[in-house]
Short mmCIF file of C-alpha atoms in Angstrom, two decimals:
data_model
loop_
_atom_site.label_atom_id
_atom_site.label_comp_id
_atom_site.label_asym_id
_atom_site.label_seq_id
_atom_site.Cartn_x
_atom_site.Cartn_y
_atom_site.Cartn_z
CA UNK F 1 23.96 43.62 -54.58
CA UNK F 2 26.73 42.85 -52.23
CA UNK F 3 30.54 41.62 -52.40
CA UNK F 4 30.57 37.55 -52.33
CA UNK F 5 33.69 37.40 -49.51
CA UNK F 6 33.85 35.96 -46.01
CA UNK F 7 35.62 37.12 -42.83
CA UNK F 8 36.83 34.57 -40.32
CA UNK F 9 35.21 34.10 -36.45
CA UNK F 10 38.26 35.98 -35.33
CA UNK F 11 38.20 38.77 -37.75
CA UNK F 12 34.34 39.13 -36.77
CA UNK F 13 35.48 39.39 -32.50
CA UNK F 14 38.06 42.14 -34.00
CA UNK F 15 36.16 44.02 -35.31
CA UNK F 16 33.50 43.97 -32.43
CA UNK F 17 36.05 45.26 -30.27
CA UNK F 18 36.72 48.25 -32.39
CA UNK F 19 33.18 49.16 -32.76
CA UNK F 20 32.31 48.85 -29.80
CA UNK F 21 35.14 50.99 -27.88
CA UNK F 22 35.12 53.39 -30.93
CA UNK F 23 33.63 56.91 -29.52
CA UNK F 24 32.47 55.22 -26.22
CA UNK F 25 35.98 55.33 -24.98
CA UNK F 26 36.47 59.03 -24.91
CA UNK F 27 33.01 60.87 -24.41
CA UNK F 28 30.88 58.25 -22.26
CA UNK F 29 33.03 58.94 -18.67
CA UNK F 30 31.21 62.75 -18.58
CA UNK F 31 27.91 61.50 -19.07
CA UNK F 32 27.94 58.63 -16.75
CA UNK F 33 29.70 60.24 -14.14
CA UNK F 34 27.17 63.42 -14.64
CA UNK F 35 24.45 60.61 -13.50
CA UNK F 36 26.15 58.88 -10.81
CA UNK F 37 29.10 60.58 -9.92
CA UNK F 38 31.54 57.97 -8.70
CA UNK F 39 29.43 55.18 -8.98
CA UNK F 40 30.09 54.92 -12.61
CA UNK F 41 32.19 52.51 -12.43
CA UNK F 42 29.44 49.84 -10.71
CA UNK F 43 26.74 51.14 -13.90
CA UNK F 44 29.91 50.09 -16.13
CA UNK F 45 29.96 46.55 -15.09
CA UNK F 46 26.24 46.28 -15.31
CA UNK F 47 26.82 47.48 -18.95
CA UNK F 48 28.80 45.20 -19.62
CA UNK F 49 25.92 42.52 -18.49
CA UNK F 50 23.66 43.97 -20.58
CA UNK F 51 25.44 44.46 -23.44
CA UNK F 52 26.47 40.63 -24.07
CA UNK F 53 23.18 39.61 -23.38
CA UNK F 54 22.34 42.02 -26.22
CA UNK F 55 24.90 40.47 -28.19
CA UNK F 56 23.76 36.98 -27.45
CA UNK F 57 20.15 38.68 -28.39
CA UNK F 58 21.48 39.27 -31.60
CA UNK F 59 23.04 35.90 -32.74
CA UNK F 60 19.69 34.13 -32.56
CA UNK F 61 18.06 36.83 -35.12
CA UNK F 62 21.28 35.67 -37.07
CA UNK F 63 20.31 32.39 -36.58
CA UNK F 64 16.91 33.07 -37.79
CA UNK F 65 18.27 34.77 -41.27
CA UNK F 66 20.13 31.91 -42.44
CA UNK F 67 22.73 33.26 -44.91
CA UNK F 68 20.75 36.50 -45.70
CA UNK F 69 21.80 39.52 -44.46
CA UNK F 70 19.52 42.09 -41.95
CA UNK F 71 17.65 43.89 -45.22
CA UNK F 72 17.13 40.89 -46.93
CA UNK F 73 15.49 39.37 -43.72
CA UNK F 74 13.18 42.14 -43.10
CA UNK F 75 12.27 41.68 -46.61
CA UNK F 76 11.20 38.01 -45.97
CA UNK F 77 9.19 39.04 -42.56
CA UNK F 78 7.50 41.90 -43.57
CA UNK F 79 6.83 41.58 -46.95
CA UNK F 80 8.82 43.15 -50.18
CA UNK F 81 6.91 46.76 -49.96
CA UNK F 82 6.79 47.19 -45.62
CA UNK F 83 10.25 45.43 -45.96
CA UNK F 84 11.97 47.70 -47.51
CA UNK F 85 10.14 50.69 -45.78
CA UNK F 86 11.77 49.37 -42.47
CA UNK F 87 14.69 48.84 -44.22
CA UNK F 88 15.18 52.37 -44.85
CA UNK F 89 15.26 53.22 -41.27
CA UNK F 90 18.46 50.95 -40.91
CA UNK F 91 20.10 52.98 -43.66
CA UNK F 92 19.35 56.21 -42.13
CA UNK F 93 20.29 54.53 -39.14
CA UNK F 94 23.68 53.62 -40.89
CA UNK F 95 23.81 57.21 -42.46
CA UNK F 96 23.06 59.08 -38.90
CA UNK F 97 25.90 56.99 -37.53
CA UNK F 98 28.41 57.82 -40.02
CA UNK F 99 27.47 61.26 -40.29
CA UNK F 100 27.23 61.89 -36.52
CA UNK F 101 30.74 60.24 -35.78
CA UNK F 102 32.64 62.06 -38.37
CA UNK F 103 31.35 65.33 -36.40
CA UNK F 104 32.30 64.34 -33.71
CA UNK F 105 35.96 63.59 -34.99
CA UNK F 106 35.81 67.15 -36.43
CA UNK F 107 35.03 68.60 -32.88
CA UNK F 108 37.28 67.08 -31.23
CA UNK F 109 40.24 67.43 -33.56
CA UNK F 110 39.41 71.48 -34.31
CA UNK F 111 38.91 71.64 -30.60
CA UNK F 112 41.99 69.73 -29.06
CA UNK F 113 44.81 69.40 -31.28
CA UNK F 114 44.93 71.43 -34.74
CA UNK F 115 41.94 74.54 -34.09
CA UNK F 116 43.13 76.23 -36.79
CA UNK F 117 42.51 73.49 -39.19
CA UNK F 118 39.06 74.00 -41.12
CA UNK F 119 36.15 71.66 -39.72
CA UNK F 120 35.05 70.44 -43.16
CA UNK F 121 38.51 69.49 -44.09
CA UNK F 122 39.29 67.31 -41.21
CA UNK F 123 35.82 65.59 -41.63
CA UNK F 124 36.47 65.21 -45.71
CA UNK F 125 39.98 63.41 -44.85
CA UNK F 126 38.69 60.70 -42.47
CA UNK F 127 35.60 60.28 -44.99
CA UNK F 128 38.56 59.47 -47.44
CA UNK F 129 39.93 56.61 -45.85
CA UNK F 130 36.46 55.43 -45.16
CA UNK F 131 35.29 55.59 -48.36
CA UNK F 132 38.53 53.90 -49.92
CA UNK F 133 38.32 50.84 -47.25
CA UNK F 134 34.67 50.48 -47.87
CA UNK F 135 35.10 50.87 -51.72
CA UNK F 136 37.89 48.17 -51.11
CA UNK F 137 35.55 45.92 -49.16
CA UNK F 138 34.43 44.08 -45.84
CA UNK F 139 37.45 41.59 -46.28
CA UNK F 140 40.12 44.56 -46.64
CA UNK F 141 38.29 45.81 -43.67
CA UNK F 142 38.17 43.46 -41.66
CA UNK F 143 42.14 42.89 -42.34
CA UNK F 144 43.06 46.06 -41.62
CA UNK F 145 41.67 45.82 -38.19
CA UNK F 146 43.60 42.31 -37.75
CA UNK F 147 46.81 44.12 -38.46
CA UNK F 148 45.90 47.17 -36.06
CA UNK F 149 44.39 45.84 -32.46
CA UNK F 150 47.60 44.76 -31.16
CA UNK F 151 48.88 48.18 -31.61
CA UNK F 152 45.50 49.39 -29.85
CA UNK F 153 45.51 48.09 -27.36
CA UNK F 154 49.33 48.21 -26.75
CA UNK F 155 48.23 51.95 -26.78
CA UNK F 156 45.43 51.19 -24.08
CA UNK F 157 47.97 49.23 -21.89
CA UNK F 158 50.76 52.13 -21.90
CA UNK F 159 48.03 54.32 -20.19
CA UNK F 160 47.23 52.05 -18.08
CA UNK F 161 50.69 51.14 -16.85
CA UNK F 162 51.37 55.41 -16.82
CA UNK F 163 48.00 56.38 -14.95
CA UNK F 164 48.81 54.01 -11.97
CA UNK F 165 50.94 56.03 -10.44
CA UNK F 166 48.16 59.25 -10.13
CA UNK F 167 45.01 56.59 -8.98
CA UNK F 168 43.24 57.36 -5.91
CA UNK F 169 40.95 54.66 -4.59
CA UNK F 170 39.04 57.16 -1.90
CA UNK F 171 37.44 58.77 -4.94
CA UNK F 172 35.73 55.91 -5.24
CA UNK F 173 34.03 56.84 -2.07
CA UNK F 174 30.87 56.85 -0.93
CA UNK F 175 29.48 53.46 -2.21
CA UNK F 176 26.37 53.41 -4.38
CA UNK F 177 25.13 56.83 -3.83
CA UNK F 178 23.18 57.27 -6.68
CA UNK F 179 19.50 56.71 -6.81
CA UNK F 180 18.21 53.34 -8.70
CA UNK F 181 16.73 56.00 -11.25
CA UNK F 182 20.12 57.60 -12.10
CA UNK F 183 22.07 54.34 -12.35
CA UNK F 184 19.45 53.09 -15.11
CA UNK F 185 19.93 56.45 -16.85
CA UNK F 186 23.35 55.64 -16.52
CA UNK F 187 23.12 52.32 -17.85
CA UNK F 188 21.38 53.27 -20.54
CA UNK F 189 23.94 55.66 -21.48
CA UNK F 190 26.69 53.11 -21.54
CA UNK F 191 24.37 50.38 -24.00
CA UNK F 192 22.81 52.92 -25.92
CA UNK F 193 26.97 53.68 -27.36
CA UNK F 194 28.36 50.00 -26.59
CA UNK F 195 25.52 47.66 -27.15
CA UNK F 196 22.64 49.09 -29.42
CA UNK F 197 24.34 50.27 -32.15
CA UNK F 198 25.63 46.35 -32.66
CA UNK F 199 22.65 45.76 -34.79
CA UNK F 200 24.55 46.74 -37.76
CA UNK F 201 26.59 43.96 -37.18
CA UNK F 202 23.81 41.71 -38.56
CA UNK F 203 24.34 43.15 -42.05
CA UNK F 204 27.74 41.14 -41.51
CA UNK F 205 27.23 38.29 -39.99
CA UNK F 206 26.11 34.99 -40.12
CA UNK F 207 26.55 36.26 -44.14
CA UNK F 208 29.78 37.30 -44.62
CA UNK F 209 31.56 34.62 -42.51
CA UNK F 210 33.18 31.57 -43.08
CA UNK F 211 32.20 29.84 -40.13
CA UNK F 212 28.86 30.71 -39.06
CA UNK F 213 29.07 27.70 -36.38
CA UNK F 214 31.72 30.37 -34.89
CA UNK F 215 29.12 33.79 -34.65
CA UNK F 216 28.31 33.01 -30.93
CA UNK F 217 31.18 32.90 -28.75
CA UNK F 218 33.77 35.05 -31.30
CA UNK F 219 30.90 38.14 -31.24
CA UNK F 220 30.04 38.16 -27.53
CA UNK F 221 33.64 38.02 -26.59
CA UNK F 222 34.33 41.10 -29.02
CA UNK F 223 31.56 42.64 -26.78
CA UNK F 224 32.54 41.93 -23.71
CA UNK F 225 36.68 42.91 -24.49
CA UNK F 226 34.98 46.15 -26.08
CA UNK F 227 32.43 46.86 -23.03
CA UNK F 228 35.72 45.84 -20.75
CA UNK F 229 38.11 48.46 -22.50
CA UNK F 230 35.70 51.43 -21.84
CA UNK F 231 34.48 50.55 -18.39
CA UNK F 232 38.72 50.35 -17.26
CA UNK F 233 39.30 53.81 -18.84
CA UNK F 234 35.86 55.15 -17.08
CA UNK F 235 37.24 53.49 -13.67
CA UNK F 236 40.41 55.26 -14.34
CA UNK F 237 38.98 58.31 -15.05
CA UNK F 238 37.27 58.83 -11.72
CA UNK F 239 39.95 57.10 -9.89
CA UNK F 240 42.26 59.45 -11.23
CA UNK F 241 40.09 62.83 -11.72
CA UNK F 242 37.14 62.19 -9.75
CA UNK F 243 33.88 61.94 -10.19
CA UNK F 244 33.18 65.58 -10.35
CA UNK F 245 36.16 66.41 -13.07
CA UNK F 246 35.23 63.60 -14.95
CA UNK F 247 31.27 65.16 -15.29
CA UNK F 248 32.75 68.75 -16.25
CA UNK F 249 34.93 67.47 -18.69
CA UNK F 250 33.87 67.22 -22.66
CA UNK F 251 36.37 64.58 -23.58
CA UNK F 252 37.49 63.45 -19.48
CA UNK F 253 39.79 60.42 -21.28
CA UNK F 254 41.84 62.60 -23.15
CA UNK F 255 42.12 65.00 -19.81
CA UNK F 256 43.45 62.07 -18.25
CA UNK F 257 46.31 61.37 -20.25
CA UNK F 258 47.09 65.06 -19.87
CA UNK F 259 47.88 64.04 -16.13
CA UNK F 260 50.10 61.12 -16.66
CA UNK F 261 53.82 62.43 -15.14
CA UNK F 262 56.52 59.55 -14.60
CA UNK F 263 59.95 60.62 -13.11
CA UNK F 264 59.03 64.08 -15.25
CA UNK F 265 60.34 61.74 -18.25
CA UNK F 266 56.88 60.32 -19.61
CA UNK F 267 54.76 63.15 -19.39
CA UNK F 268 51.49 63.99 -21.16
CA UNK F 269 50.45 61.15 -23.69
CA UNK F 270 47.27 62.74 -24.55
CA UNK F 271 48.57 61.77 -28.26
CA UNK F 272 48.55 58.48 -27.57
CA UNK F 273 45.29 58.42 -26.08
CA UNK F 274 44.11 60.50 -29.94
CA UNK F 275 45.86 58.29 -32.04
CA UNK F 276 43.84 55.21 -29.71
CA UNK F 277 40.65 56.94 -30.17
CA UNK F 278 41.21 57.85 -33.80
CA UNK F 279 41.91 54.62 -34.99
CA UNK F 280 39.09 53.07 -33.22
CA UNK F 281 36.43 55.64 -34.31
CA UNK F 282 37.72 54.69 -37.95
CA UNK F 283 36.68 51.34 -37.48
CA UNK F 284 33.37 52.15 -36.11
CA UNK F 285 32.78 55.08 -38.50
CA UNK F 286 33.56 52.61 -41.29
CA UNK F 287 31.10 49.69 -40.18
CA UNK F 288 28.52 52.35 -39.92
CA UNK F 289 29.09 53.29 -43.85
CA UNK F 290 29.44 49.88 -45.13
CA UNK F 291 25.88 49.02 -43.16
CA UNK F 292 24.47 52.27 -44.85
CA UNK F 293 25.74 51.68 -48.59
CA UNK F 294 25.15 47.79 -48.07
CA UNK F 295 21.49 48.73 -47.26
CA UNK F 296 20.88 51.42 -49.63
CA UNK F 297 21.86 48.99 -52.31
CA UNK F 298 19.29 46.18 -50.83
CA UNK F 299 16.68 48.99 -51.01
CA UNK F 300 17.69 49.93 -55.19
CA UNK F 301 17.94 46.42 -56.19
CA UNK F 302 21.66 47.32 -57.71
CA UNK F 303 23.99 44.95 -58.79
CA UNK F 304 27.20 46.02 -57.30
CA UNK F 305 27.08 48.50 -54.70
CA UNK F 306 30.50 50.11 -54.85
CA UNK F 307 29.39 52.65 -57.60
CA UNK F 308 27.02 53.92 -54.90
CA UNK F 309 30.21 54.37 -52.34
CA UNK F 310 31.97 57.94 -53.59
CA UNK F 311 28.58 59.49 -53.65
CA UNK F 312 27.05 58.49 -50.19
CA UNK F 313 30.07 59.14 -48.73
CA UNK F 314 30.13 62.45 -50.15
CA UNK F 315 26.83 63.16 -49.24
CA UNK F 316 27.81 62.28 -45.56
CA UNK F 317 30.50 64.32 -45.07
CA UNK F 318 27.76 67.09 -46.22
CA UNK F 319 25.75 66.26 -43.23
CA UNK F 320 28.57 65.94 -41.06
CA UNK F 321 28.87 69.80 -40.98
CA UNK F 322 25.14 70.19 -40.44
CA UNK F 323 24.39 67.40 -37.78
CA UNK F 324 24.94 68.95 -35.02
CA UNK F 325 25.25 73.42 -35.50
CA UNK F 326 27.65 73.10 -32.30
CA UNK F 327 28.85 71.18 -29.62
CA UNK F 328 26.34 72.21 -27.14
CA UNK F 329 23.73 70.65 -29.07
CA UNK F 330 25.56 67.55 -29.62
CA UNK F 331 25.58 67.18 -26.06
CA UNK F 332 21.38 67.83 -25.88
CA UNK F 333 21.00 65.55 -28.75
CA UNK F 334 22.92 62.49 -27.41
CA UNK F 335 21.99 63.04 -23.71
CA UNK F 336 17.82 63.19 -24.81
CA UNK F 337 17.29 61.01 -28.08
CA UNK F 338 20.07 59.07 -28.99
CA UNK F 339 19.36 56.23 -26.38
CA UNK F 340 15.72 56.18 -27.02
CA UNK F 341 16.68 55.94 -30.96
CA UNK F 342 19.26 53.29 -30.44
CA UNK F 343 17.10 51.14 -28.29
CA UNK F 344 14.24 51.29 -31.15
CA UNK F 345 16.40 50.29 -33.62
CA UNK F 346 18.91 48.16 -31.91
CA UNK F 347 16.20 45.99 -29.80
CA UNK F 348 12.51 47.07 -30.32
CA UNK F 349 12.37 46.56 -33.95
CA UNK F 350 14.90 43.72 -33.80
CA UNK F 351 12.23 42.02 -31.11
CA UNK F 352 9.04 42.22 -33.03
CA UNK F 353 10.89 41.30 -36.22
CA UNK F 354 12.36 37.85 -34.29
CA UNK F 355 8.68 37.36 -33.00
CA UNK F 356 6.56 37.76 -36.20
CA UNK F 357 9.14 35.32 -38.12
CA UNK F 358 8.92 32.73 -35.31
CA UNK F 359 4.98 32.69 -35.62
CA UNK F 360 4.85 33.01 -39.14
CA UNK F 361 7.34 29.58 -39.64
CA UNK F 362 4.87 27.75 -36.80
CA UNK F 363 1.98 28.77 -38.70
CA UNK F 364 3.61 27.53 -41.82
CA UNK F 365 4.81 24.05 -40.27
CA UNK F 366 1.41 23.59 -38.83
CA UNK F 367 -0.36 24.46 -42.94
CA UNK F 368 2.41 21.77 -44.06
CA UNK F 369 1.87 18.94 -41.60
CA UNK F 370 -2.07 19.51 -42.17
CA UNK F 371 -1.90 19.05 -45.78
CA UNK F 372 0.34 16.03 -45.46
#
């Protein structure tokens, strides 16, 4: 049912760092600012909090599967029949994901650098590469992303280094203005792209790598270099545009590398800032697939899941076009359900599955040491 390979500890952090900036990077500043204005950046470090806890969260249910993967787990909990029922959730969780982020790379690209270029087209060239590197497998994967985060964040650093020059530290002011209601909208926000959607990872690891002693410290740091990524670039982005800018705008990070100006000789590296997102949304996009094709196989019973690869994808990049009917409801649909969603799937269900297995192996050692 799956590919026999294993990824190192470091591969695993890599890879964590590309998921987890992936889309957060470039559309989370508007709606966290739109909550809490300039206080954004004091919700971002909370995120951050939260989200390695939730990472941390998620290494003891790996520790809990052994060397089974998330399906095959929910398979031993639940039974075969309510396993596999749950199961499917995760792989239209997987699907959702996939579908939704391609559509988003198809908005933004139609919408900011080549509008004349047909939506479906864009979409159906990412889904491509994703298909090939999924078809390929997790190991080619996870290589890939090896050979490209130095170049990311080499990317992430030359903004950096070229905003500094435009940063205003009284936009920072007033203080913690927001009401405790807003900031835990806000917070939610920032997990609900950074820390929920993690749960895939479980499909991966303790599985897939070679050092499952390693899982711990290698995934939270990912997390916490991923959640530390975004909440710089949202700090920059009201530092730089302000709070009330950075709320108006649909993609505020790629605004602010419209602004960067040094000696009129380094001017506008938005290009930089798409080629950064791009290549991190590839990663993400990709992880999403492989959790989707990985689980849809569990759910069959197939042998080899790469025969099932051209078609899902195929059938994603379908969706893609039908996900969201415009960017305005993109916006509603991200803003209202998808944090409720990801915190179902990405803790709730997680949660009660951890809990059930725990009693169900005490009331198992307690049948064995009575019978002995």
């Amino acid at each position: 049912m799956e590919e026999k390979v294993r990824i190192s500890p470091f591969q695993l952090s890599v890879l964590t760092i590309l998921f987890t900036i992936g889309t957060t990077i470039l559309i989370i500043p508007s709606g966290m600012a739109a909550e809490v204005n300039q206080d954004a950046w004091l919700t971002s470090l909370l995120g951050i909090i939260i989200c390695c806890g939730l990472a941390y969260f998620y290494v003891v249910c790996s520790r809990a599967m052994g060397r089974k993967n998330y399906f095959q787990y929910l398979e031993d909990v639940y039974g075969k029949a309510l396993g596999k029922l749950i199961g499917l959730l995760y792989v239209f969780f997987g699907f959702i994901g996939t579908s939704s982020l391609l559509s988003y790379y198809g908005f933004f690209t139609t919408t900011q650098i080549l509008t004349d270029t047909p939506f479906e087209i864009l979409n159906l060239s990412l889904a491509i590469l994703i298909i090939l590197v999924v078809r390929a497998g997790l190991e080619v994967l996870a290589r890939t992303g090896e050979l490209l985060i130095f170049w990311i964040f080499l990317l992430l650093f030359a903004l950096i280094v070229f905003i500094l020059p435009e940063v205003d530290f009284e936009r920072l002011r007033p203080f913690n203005e927001a009401s405790p209601v807003n900031h835990a909208k806000s917070i939610l926000t920032f997990i609900a792209s950074a820390g929920f959607p993690l749960v895939v990872f479980l499909v991966i690891f303790p599985k897939h790598l070679n050092r499952p002693d390693k899982v711990k410290w290698n995934f939270i740091a990912g997390t916490f270099i991923g959640t530390v990524a975004v909440a710089i670039i949202i700090v920059l982005c009201i530092l730089v545009l302000g709070a009330s800018t950075t709320a108006r705008q649909l993609y505020p990070t790629y605004v602010l590398a419209k602004t960067v100006s040094v000696f009129k000789i380094i001017e506008r590296i938005e290009s930089l800032i798409a080629g950064f997102w791009i290549m991190t949304m590839f990663f993400k996009t990709s992880i999403y697939f492989y959790a989707f094709v990985i689980g849809f196989a569990q759910i069959l019973e197939v042998k080899n899941f790469r025969f099932l690869v051209i078609p899902l994808g195929l059938l994603t990049v379908a969706f893609s076009t039908v996900v969201y009917p415009d960017i305005e409801y993109m916006l509603h649909w991200d803003s209202t359900y998808w944090a409720p969603y990801t915190m179902i799937m990405g803790f709730i269900i997680p949660l009660i599955t951890l809990i059930i297995d725990k009693i169900k192996k005490r009331i198992n050692t307690k049948k064995t040491s009575f019978n002995t």
